[in-house]
Short mmCIF file of C-alpha atoms in Angstrom, two decimals:
data_model
loop_
_atom_site.label_atom_id
_atom_site.label_comp_id
_atom_site.label_asym_id
_atom_site.label_seq_id
_atom_site.Cartn_x
_atom_site.Cartn_y
_atom_site.Cartn_z
CA UNK L 192 2.69 40.64 -27.36
CA UNK L 193 1.78 44.32 -27.66
CA UNK L 194 1.88 46.17 -24.33
CA UNK L 195 -1.66 47.44 -24.96
CA UNK L 196 -4.77 45.91 -26.48
CA UNK L 197 -7.82 48.10 -26.99
CA UNK L 198 -11.05 46.28 -27.63
CA UNK L 199 -13.66 48.34 -29.36
CA UNK L 200 -16.14 48.37 -32.20
CA UNK L 201 -15.09 49.60 -35.59
CA UNK L 202 -17.11 52.82 -35.17
CA UNK L 203 -15.97 56.19 -33.87
CA UNK L 204 -16.85 58.22 -30.78
CA UNK L 205 -16.38 56.31 -27.53
CA UNK L 206 -13.11 54.55 -28.22
CA UNK L 207 -11.47 57.34 -30.23
CA UNK L 208 -9.70 59.28 -27.49
CA UNK L 209 -8.04 56.11 -26.22
CA UNK L 210 -6.86 55.30 -29.76
CA UNK L 211 -5.42 58.78 -30.23
CA UNK L 212 -3.68 58.71 -26.83
CA UNK L 213 -2.11 55.35 -27.72
CA UNK L 214 -0.93 56.74 -31.07
CA UNK L 215 0.53 59.86 -29.43
CA UNK L 216 2.28 57.83 -26.76
CA UNK L 217 4.19 55.84 -29.37
CA UNK L 218 3.36 52.65 -27.48
CA UNK L 219 3.01 49.37 -29.26
CA UNK L 220 -0.70 48.58 -29.29
CA UNK L 221 -3.35 46.74 -31.24
CA UNK L 222 -7.05 47.11 -31.79
CA UNK L 223 -9.31 44.11 -31.32
CA UNK L 224 -12.84 44.20 -32.69
CA UNK L 225 -14.84 41.55 -30.80
CA UNK L 226 -17.78 39.82 -32.45
CA UNK L 227 -20.93 41.26 -30.98
CA UNK L 228 -23.02 40.12 -29.15
CA UNK L 229 -21.21 36.77 -29.20
CA UNK L 230 -18.22 38.11 -27.21
CA UNK L 231 -20.27 40.24 -24.85
CA UNK L 232 -20.20 37.91 -21.83
CA UNK L 233 -16.46 37.43 -22.20
CA UNK L 234 -15.90 41.10 -21.37
CA UNK L 235 -15.40 42.06 -17.69
CA UNK L 236 -18.66 43.97 -17.47
CA UNK L 237 -20.35 43.06 -20.76
CA UNK L 238 -19.44 46.36 -22.46
CA UNK L 239 -16.79 47.97 -24.61
CA UNK L 240 -14.26 49.60 -24.69
CA UNK L 241 -11.84 47.43 -22.72
CA UNK L 242 -8.14 48.25 -22.26
CA UNK L 243 -5.69 45.46 -21.55
CA UNK L 244 -2.22 46.42 -20.40
CA UNK L 245 -0.24 43.25 -20.94
CA UNK L 246 2.55 42.40 -18.57
CA UNK L 247 6.15 42.60 -19.72
CA UNK L 248 7.74 39.67 -21.59
CA UNK L 249 8.69 36.92 -19.18
CA UNK L 250 6.67 38.38 -16.30
CA UNK L 251 4.15 36.33 -14.33
CA UNK L 252 2.06 39.36 -13.48
CA UNK L 253 -1.56 39.37 -14.55
CA UNK L 254 -2.51 41.88 -17.22
CA UNK L 255 -4.21 45.02 -15.97
CA UNK L 256 -7.71 45.13 -17.46
CA UNK L 257 -9.78 48.30 -17.38
CA UNK L 258 -13.23 49.24 -18.65
CA UNK L 259 -15.19 52.51 -18.87
CA UNK L 260 -14.15 55.12 -21.39
CA UNK L 261 -13.25 57.89 -18.94
CA UNK L 262 -11.21 55.62 -16.67
CA UNK L 263 -9.29 54.25 -19.68
CA UNK L 264 -8.62 57.74 -21.04
CA UNK L 265 -7.35 59.14 -17.76
CA UNK L 266 -5.18 56.08 -17.08
CA UNK L 267 -3.52 56.25 -20.51
CA UNK L 268 -3.11 60.02 -20.29
CA UNK L 269 -1.61 59.91 -16.79
CA UNK L 270 0.69 57.01 -17.68
CA UNK L 271 2.05 58.75 -20.76
CA UNK L 272 2.41 62.32 -19.52
CA UNK L 273 -0.72 63.85 -21.05
CA UNK L 274 -2.31 65.08 -17.83
CA UNK L 275 -1.37 68.70 -17.15
CA UNK L 276 0.21 69.04 -13.70
CA UNK L 277 -1.14 65.69 -12.42
CA UNK L 278 -0.30 66.47 -8.79
CA UNK L 279 -2.46 69.59 -8.75
CA UNK L 280 -5.90 68.30 -7.82
CA UNK L 281 -7.62 71.55 -8.80
CA UNK L 282 -6.19 71.44 -12.31
CA UNK L 283 -6.87 67.71 -12.60
CA UNK L 284 -10.50 68.38 -11.63
CA UNK L 285 -10.74 71.11 -14.29
CA UNK L 286 -9.36 68.75 -16.94
CA UNK L 287 -11.82 66.01 -15.98
CA UNK L 288 -14.68 68.51 -15.97
CA UNK L 289 -13.92 69.78 -19.47
CA UNK L 290 -13.45 66.21 -20.68
CA UNK L 291 -16.86 65.38 -19.25
CA UNK L 292 -18.54 68.29 -21.10
CA UNK L 293 -17.15 67.02 -24.41
CA UNK L 294 -18.26 63.46 -23.64
CA UNK L 295 -21.74 64.80 -22.75
CA UNK L 296 -21.90 66.57 -26.12
CA UNK L 297 -21.15 63.30 -27.89
CA UNK L 298 -23.77 61.46 -25.83
CA UNK L 299 -26.30 64.14 -26.78
CA UNK L 300 -25.38 63.60 -30.43
CA UNK L 301 -25.73 59.81 -30.21
CA UNK L 302 -29.09 60.17 -28.42
CA UNK L 303 -30.33 62.44 -31.20
CA UNK L 304 -29.00 60.23 -33.99
CA UNK L 305 -30.51 57.02 -32.57
CA UNK L 306 -33.85 58.34 -31.37
CA UNK L 307 -37.30 57.74 -32.84
CA UNK L 308 -38.88 60.35 -35.08
CA UNK L 309 -41.14 61.75 -32.38
CA UNK L 310 -38.16 62.35 -30.09
CA UNK L 311 -36.14 64.15 -32.78
CA UNK L 312 -37.13 67.77 -32.04
CA UNK L 313 -36.57 67.46 -28.30
CA UNK L 314 -33.19 65.73 -28.62
CA UNK L 315 -32.04 68.10 -31.35
CA UNK L 316 -32.78 71.01 -29.00
CA UNK L 317 -30.95 69.21 -26.22
CA UNK L 318 -27.87 68.78 -28.43
CA UNK L 319 -28.01 72.42 -29.53
CA UNK L 320 -28.29 73.58 -25.91
CA UNK L 321 -25.31 71.44 -24.81
CA UNK L 322 -23.25 72.65 -27.78
CA UNK L 323 -24.15 76.25 -26.94
CA UNK L 324 -22.97 75.94 -23.36
CA UNK L 325 -19.83 74.08 -24.38
CA UNK L 326 -18.84 76.72 -26.92
CA UNK L 327 -19.58 79.55 -24.46
CA UNK L 328 -17.48 78.06 -21.66
CA UNK L 329 -14.66 76.39 -23.59
CA UNK L 330 -14.00 79.35 -25.90
CA UNK L 331 -13.59 81.48 -22.74
CA UNK L 332 -11.20 78.98 -21.11
CA UNK L 333 -9.13 78.71 -24.29
CA UNK L 334 -8.82 82.50 -24.52
CA UNK L 335 -7.83 82.63 -20.85
CA UNK L 336 -5.00 80.19 -21.66
CA UNK L 337 -3.69 82.68 -24.22
CA UNK L 338 -5.50 81.51 -27.38
CA UNK L 339 -2.53 79.26 -28.06
CA UNK L 340 -4.48 76.26 -29.38
CA UNK L 341 -4.28 74.40 -26.07
CA UNK L 342 -6.53 74.12 -23.06
CA UNK L 343 -3.64 74.04 -20.57
CA UNK L 344 -0.03 75.03 -20.89
CA UNK L 345 1.46 75.15 -24.34
CA UNK L 346 1.52 71.49 -25.40
CA UNK L 347 -1.05 68.88 -26.31
CA UNK L 348 -2.65 67.43 -23.18
CA UNK L 349 -5.66 65.28 -22.37
CA UNK L 350 -8.48 67.75 -22.99
CA UNK L 351 -6.99 68.81 -26.36
CA UNK L 352 -6.96 65.13 -27.35
CA UNK L 353 -10.51 64.48 -26.08
CA UNK L 354 -11.79 67.46 -28.08
CA UNK L 355 -9.92 66.47 -31.24
CA UNK L 356 -10.94 62.79 -31.15
CA UNK L 357 -14.58 63.45 -30.35
CA UNK L 358 -15.20 66.35 -32.72
CA UNK L 359 -13.46 64.58 -35.62
CA UNK L 360 -15.68 61.56 -34.90
CA UNK L 361 -18.82 63.73 -34.73
CA UNK L 362 -17.92 65.45 -38.00
CA UNK L 363 -17.50 62.10 -39.67
CA UNK L 364 -20.87 60.98 -38.35
CA UNK L 365 -22.53 64.32 -39.08
CA UNK L 366 -21.32 64.50 -42.67
CA UNK L 367 -24.37 65.21 -44.79
CA UNK L 368 -26.79 64.83 -41.88
CA UNK L 369 -27.82 68.30 -40.81
CA UNK L 370 -26.01 71.53 -41.79
CA UNK L 371 -27.55 73.48 -38.92
CA UNK L 372 -26.04 71.08 -36.41
CA UNK L 373 -22.61 71.09 -38.11
CA UNK L 374 -22.56 74.90 -37.97
CA UNK L 375 -22.67 74.88 -34.14
CA UNK L 376 -18.95 73.94 -33.93
CA UNK L 377 -17.75 75.67 -37.09
CA UNK L 378 -14.63 77.85 -37.24
CA UNK L 379 -16.85 80.90 -37.38
CA UNK L 380 -18.85 79.96 -34.29
CA UNK L 381 -16.03 78.36 -32.26
CA UNK L 382 -12.66 79.68 -33.45
CA UNK L 383 -10.59 78.66 -30.41
CA UNK L 384 -12.04 75.16 -30.37
CA UNK L 385 -11.11 74.73 -34.02
CA UNK L 386 -7.55 75.95 -33.35
CA UNK L 387 -7.17 73.11 -30.82
CA UNK L 388 -8.46 70.57 -33.34
CA UNK L 389 -6.06 71.84 -35.98
CA UNK L 390 -3.12 71.78 -33.56
CA UNK L 391 -3.72 68.17 -32.54
CA UNK L 392 -4.25 67.24 -36.22
CA UNK L 393 -0.75 68.51 -36.90
CA UNK L 394 0.91 66.13 -34.40
CA UNK L 395 3.32 64.00 -36.46
CA UNK L 396 2.25 60.79 -34.66
CA UNK L 397 -1.31 61.30 -35.91
CA UNK L 398 -0.56 61.87 -39.61
CA UNK L 399 -1.90 58.51 -40.74
CA UNK L 400 -4.93 58.73 -38.43
CA UNK L 401 -5.83 62.21 -39.69
CA UNK L 402 -5.45 61.10 -43.31
CA UNK L 403 -7.85 58.20 -42.69
CA UNK L 404 -10.56 60.42 -41.19
CA UNK L 405 -10.63 62.87 -44.08
CA UNK B 182 -4.10 63.25 4.60
CA UNK B 183 -5.20 65.90 7.11
CA UNK B 184 -8.70 67.28 6.67
CA UNK B 185 -8.69 70.90 5.65
CA UNK B 186 -11.20 73.18 7.32
CA UNK B 187 -10.08 76.26 5.40
CA UNK B 188 -12.65 75.92 2.59
CA UNK B 189 -16.40 76.31 2.74
CA UNK B 190 -18.51 74.54 0.12
CA UNK B 191 -21.84 75.32 -1.48
CA UNK B 192 -23.51 72.71 -3.65
CA UNK B 193 -26.26 73.75 -6.05
CA UNK B 194 -28.72 71.00 -6.95
CA UNK B 195 -32.37 70.00 -6.88
CA UNK B 196 -34.03 69.01 -3.61
CA UNK B 197 -34.06 65.28 -4.44
CA UNK B 198 -32.03 62.14 -3.65
CA UNK B 199 -30.65 62.35 -7.17
CA UNK B 200 -27.14 61.73 -8.31
CA UNK B 201 -25.43 63.77 -5.62
CA UNK B 202 -25.74 61.40 -2.68
CA UNK B 203 -22.04 60.42 -3.03
CA UNK B 204 -21.12 64.13 -2.87
CA UNK B 205 -23.19 64.60 0.31
CA UNK B 206 -21.47 61.56 1.89
CA UNK B 207 -18.02 62.83 0.84
CA UNK B 208 -18.74 66.20 2.48
CA UNK B 209 -19.83 64.45 5.69
CA UNK B 210 -16.89 62.03 5.72
CA UNK B 211 -14.46 64.91 5.10
CA UNK B 212 -15.92 66.95 7.99
CA UNK B 213 -15.97 70.15 5.93
CA UNK B 214 -18.32 73.10 6.19
CA UNK B 215 -20.91 72.70 3.47
CA UNK B 216 -24.37 73.77 2.50
CA UNK B 217 -26.81 72.77 -0.21
CA UNK B 218 -28.88 75.31 -2.15
CA UNK B 219 -31.75 74.58 -4.52
CA UNK B 220 -31.98 77.34 -7.16
CA UNK B 221 -35.28 77.96 -8.98
CA UNK B 222 -35.26 75.90 -12.16
CA UNK B 223 -35.19 76.52 -15.11
CA UNK B 224 -34.78 80.21 -14.22
CA UNK B 225 -31.27 79.64 -12.87
CA UNK B 226 -30.12 77.53 -15.83
CA UNK B 227 -28.33 80.24 -17.79
CA UNK B 228 -26.41 81.35 -14.69
CA UNK B 229 -24.74 77.96 -14.33
CA UNK B 230 -21.38 77.51 -16.11
CA UNK B 231 -22.73 74.60 -18.20
CA UNK B 232 -26.47 75.17 -17.89
CA UNK B 233 -26.84 72.23 -15.48
CA UNK B 234 -26.49 71.18 -11.90
CA UNK B 235 -24.83 70.10 -9.65
CA UNK B 236 -22.41 72.98 -9.34
CA UNK B 237 -19.77 73.11 -6.58
CA UNK B 238 -18.52 76.44 -5.27
CA UNK B 239 -15.50 76.34 -3.01
CA UNK B 240 -14.70 79.45 -1.00
CA UNK B 241 -11.20 79.59 0.42
CA UNK B 242 -10.58 81.25 3.76
CA UNK B 243 -7.67 83.21 2.26
CA UNK B 244 -9.91 85.28 -0.01
CA UNK B 245 -8.66 83.83 -3.31
CA UNK B 246 -11.32 83.58 -6.08
CA UNK B 247 -13.99 80.92 -5.66
CA UNK B 248 -13.30 77.58 -7.35
CA UNK B 249 -16.40 76.63 -9.34
CA UNK B 250 -16.74 73.07 -10.65
CA UNK B 251 -19.43 71.25 -12.62
CA UNK B 252 -20.13 67.60 -13.51
CA UNK B 253 -21.17 65.38 -10.60
CA UNK B 254 -18.46 62.73 -10.87
CA UNK B 255 -15.76 65.37 -11.37
CA UNK B 256 -16.95 67.03 -8.15
CA UNK B 257 -16.86 63.64 -6.40
CA UNK B 258 -13.33 62.90 -7.58
CA UNK B 259 -12.09 66.35 -6.59
CA UNK B 260 -13.40 65.96 -3.05
CA UNK B 261 -12.26 62.31 -2.85
CA UNK B 262 -8.71 63.25 -3.90
CA UNK B 263 -8.59 66.33 -1.70
CA UNK B 264 -9.75 64.58 1.48
CA UNK B 265 -7.93 61.28 1.11
CA UNK B 266 -10.61 58.93 -0.20
CA UNK B 267 -8.85 58.13 -3.51
CA UNK B 268 -5.72 55.95 -3.58
CA UNK B 269 -2.56 57.59 -4.90
CA UNK B 270 -1.52 54.55 -6.98
CA UNK B 271 -2.57 55.08 -10.60
CA UNK B 272 -3.95 51.58 -11.16
CA UNK B 273 -5.97 51.63 -7.91
CA UNK B 274 -7.33 55.07 -8.77
CA UNK B 275 -8.22 53.83 -12.28
CA UNK B 276 -10.10 50.92 -10.70
CA UNK B 277 -12.10 53.36 -8.54
CA UNK B 278 -12.93 55.47 -11.60
CA UNK B 279 -13.97 52.36 -13.50
CA UNK B 280 -16.31 51.19 -10.73
CA UNK B 281 -17.83 54.64 -10.39
CA UNK B 282 -18.37 55.11 -14.13
CA UNK B 283 -19.99 51.66 -14.32
CA UNK B 284 -22.37 52.64 -11.52
CA UNK B 285 -23.19 55.91 -13.28
CA UNK B 286 -23.77 54.18 -16.64
CA UNK B 287 -26.21 51.73 -15.06
CA UNK B 288 -27.79 54.59 -13.09
CA UNK B 289 -28.46 56.52 -16.31
CA UNK B 290 -30.04 53.45 -17.90
CA UNK B 291 -32.15 52.91 -14.78
CA UNK B 292 -33.43 56.45 -15.10
CA UNK B 293 -34.39 55.84 -18.76
CA UNK B 294 -36.34 52.74 -17.70
CA UNK B 295 -37.98 54.74 -14.91
CA UNK B 296 -39.07 57.29 -17.53
CA UNK B 297 -40.67 54.64 -19.69
CA UNK B 298 -37.98 53.14 -21.95
CA UNK B 299 -39.09 49.83 -23.52
CA UNK B 300 -38.33 46.16 -23.03
CA UNK B 301 -34.94 46.24 -24.73
CA UNK B 302 -33.73 48.85 -22.21
CA UNK B 303 -35.19 46.85 -19.29
CA UNK B 304 -33.38 43.70 -20.48
CA UNK B 305 -30.11 45.60 -20.84
CA UNK B 306 -30.61 47.08 -17.35
CA UNK B 307 -31.18 43.65 -15.78
CA UNK B 308 -28.10 42.32 -17.58
CA UNK B 309 -25.87 45.23 -16.57
CA UNK B 310 -27.00 45.20 -12.95
CA UNK B 311 -25.98 41.54 -12.83
CA UNK B 312 -22.58 42.39 -14.31
CA UNK B 313 -22.18 45.32 -11.90
CA UNK B 314 -22.97 43.20 -8.86
CA UNK B 315 -20.62 40.38 -9.88
CA UNK B 316 -17.76 42.72 -10.81
CA UNK B 317 -18.02 44.75 -7.60
CA UNK B 318 -18.16 41.48 -5.60
CA UNK B 319 -15.02 40.23 -7.33
CA UNK B 320 -13.13 43.41 -6.38
CA UNK B 321 -14.34 43.13 -2.79
CA UNK B 322 -13.15 39.52 -2.60
CA UNK B 323 -9.76 40.50 -4.03
CA UNK B 324 -9.57 43.10 -1.23
CA UNK B 325 -10.13 40.36 1.35
CA UNK B 326 -13.83 41.03 1.91
CA UNK B 327 -13.06 43.79 4.41
CA UNK B 328 -16.36 45.52 3.74
CA UNK B 329 -14.47 48.20 1.81
CA UNK B 330 -13.35 48.46 -1.77
CA UNK B 331 -9.81 49.47 -0.91
CA UNK B 332 -7.92 48.70 2.27
CA UNK B 333 -9.71 48.66 5.57
CA UNK B 334 -11.32 52.06 5.66
CA UNK B 335 -14.13 54.03 4.11
CA UNK B 336 -13.26 54.80 0.49
CA UNK B 337 -14.81 56.83 -2.34
CA UNK B 338 -16.41 53.79 -3.95
CA UNK B 339 -17.97 52.55 -0.69
CA UNK B 340 -19.88 55.85 -0.61
CA UNK B 341 -20.66 55.98 -4.31
CA UNK B 342 -22.05 52.44 -4.30
CA UNK B 343 -24.39 53.39 -1.47
CA UNK B 344 -25.49 56.43 -3.49
CA UNK B 345 -25.97 54.28 -6.60
CA UNK B 346 -28.33 51.84 -4.85
CA UNK B 347 -30.20 54.64 -3.09
CA UNK B 348 -30.93 56.24 -6.47
CA UNK B 349 -32.07 52.93 -7.99
CA UNK B 350 -34.39 52.35 -5.03
CA UNK B 351 -35.85 55.88 -5.06
CA UNK B 352 -39.43 55.02 -6.01
CA UNK B 353 -42.68 55.79 -4.18
CA UNK B 354 -43.28 52.81 -1.85
CA UNK B 355 -46.48 51.83 -3.63
CA UNK B 356 -44.95 51.67 -7.10
CA UNK B 357 -41.62 49.89 -6.81
CA UNK B 358 -40.90 48.16 -10.12
CA UNK B 359 -40.24 44.42 -10.14
CA UNK B 360 -36.67 44.83 -11.37
CA UNK B 361 -35.88 47.00 -8.31
CA UNK B 362 -37.34 44.43 -5.93
CA UNK B 363 -35.35 41.73 -7.75
CA UNK B 364 -32.09 43.64 -7.20
CA UNK B 365 -32.44 43.32 -3.44
CA UNK B 366 -32.58 39.56 -3.85
CA UNK B 367 -29.36 39.56 -5.93
CA UNK B 368 -27.16 41.52 -3.52
CA UNK B 369 -24.13 39.48 -2.44
CA UNK B 370 -22.94 39.28 1.19
CA UNK B 371 -19.80 41.16 0.19
CA UNK B 372 -21.79 44.13 -1.11
CA UNK B 373 -24.19 44.00 1.85
CA UNK B 374 -21.19 44.34 4.16
CA UNK B 375 -20.05 47.54 2.40
CA UNK B 376 -23.51 49.09 2.62
CA UNK B 377 -23.75 48.11 6.28
CA UNK B 378 -20.41 49.81 6.97
CA UNK B 379 -21.54 53.00 5.22
CA UNK B 380 -24.90 53.05 7.02
CA UNK B 381 -23.19 52.66 10.41
CA UNK B 382 -20.25 54.99 9.83
CA UNK B 383 -19.96 57.51 12.65
CA UNK B 384 -19.90 60.50 10.30
CA UNK B 385 -22.62 59.28 7.94
CA UNK B 386 -25.28 57.57 10.02
CA UNK B 387 -27.17 60.65 11.19
CA UNK B 388 -27.71 61.73 7.59
CA UNK B 389 -28.54 58.19 6.43
CA UNK B 390 -30.97 57.34 9.23
CA UNK B 391 -32.74 60.69 8.93
CA UNK B 392 -34.70 59.30 5.96
CA UNK B 393 -36.51 56.14 7.11
CA UNK B 394 -37.77 55.48 3.57
CA UNK B 395 -34.20 54.46 2.61
CA UNK B 396 -32.98 52.93 5.85
CA UNK B 397 -31.84 50.26 5.94
CA UNK B 398 -31.25 50.25 2.20
CA UNK B 399 -31.61 46.48 1.77
CA UNK B 400 -34.68 45.93 3.94
#
C-alpha cells in the first residue's frame, strides 16, 4: 500500500500544492478521485482534499487522516523538510502568511470565475486588488531574499511550492479567459514571482508534472 | 513554556466581534500587553501590508524592528505557538490546524448566507455545521472528554471554537435566522463542556461576561 493517498477531484487549484509536495518528496503516493457527491458522506468532514498517511507494512496503527488544504500542505512540507527553519516560529509564521496570501488570490479567482454575471465587475475588481497587493508585497520580499528565485534561503521550500502550484493552476484555468487578468502576474509585472515559478518548474522531480500542465 | 512579557502587541481591526475573537482570547490567555486599534476604513487600506485587516504589530522591548503579520489564522497560530497553546508533535499540531481551518471554512460560508446567498449555500451550511459538530465531538471523545481538545488544559482550538460559535451567533436579537437557532439544539455535551471551560477560565471570563448579548453562548 502506498504510504500516502491523496483524495481530490481531477481539477487544479486546491489539491495542487499537496500533489507537488508529494512529487518533490519522492514518496510513494497515489491519487484517488472519489465519485461526487456519492462519496461525500464517506469523507471525514464531507469535503476534499483528504490526505491519508497509511501505516507501515505489518503495523497495527491506524492511518493518519487529515483534511483541510492548509493543514495537509503544512504537514507534508514539515514532514519532508520543506519548511524553512521549522523551529523558528517567526519564520514559520511568515511562511504561513505568504502561503495564505496566495491561497486568498486563488479563492478570489474561483469566486470571480463561478459568480453570476451581475457579480462579475465587483469580483473582478476584488481579484485585481488582491493580485495588486500580492505582487507589491511578495516582489519586495523576494528582492529582500536576494532575488535568488526563492522566498527563503536558497532552496525550494513551502512558499515557493505553493506559488508554483497555484499560479500554474490559475494559468491553466485562465487560458483564453481574460488577457487583462493574465497580465497581472506576467513576467513584466511580477519578475521575481516568475523567477520562483521557473525555478520550481526546473526541479527534476517535477519534469513529468510540468510537461503535463503545458 | 514561560510567558514572555517582553513584547507589546497592537492589533488593527474593525470594532466588531468578527473573526478575531480567537486572537483576543489568545492575548488574554497569554497574559501579554496588548491593545486593539480600529483604523478608519477604507482610508487606511493602502497602508496595510496586504490591504486588509487584521494586522498584528509586535514591538520587542529590545528595540529590534517591529514584527508585522497579516492573515487572521496565521496571527492565531503565531501566538498559539509562541505562548504554548499549540502541541509540539507534528500530527497533533496538524489536527489543530485542520479543526481551525474547518471552523474558518464554515464561518466564511455562514457569512455568505448572512449576506443573502441562496438555498444551495444554506443547505451546504447546514450540512457542514453537522459535519463540524460531529468531527469536533469525535476528537473530544478521543481526548477523554476532558472539556479540552488536547490534554487537560486550555488549548488553541478550545478558544477558536468559542470564537467560531460567537461569530455564527452574532445577529441582532430580533433577527436570528432559523439555522442559527437550530445550531444551539445540535450542540453535543462534549462541545458544551469546552465552551463552558472557556467561558469560566480565570483569564477569559471578564472579557467574555462583559458582553451579555453573547453570554452564556448556548443560552
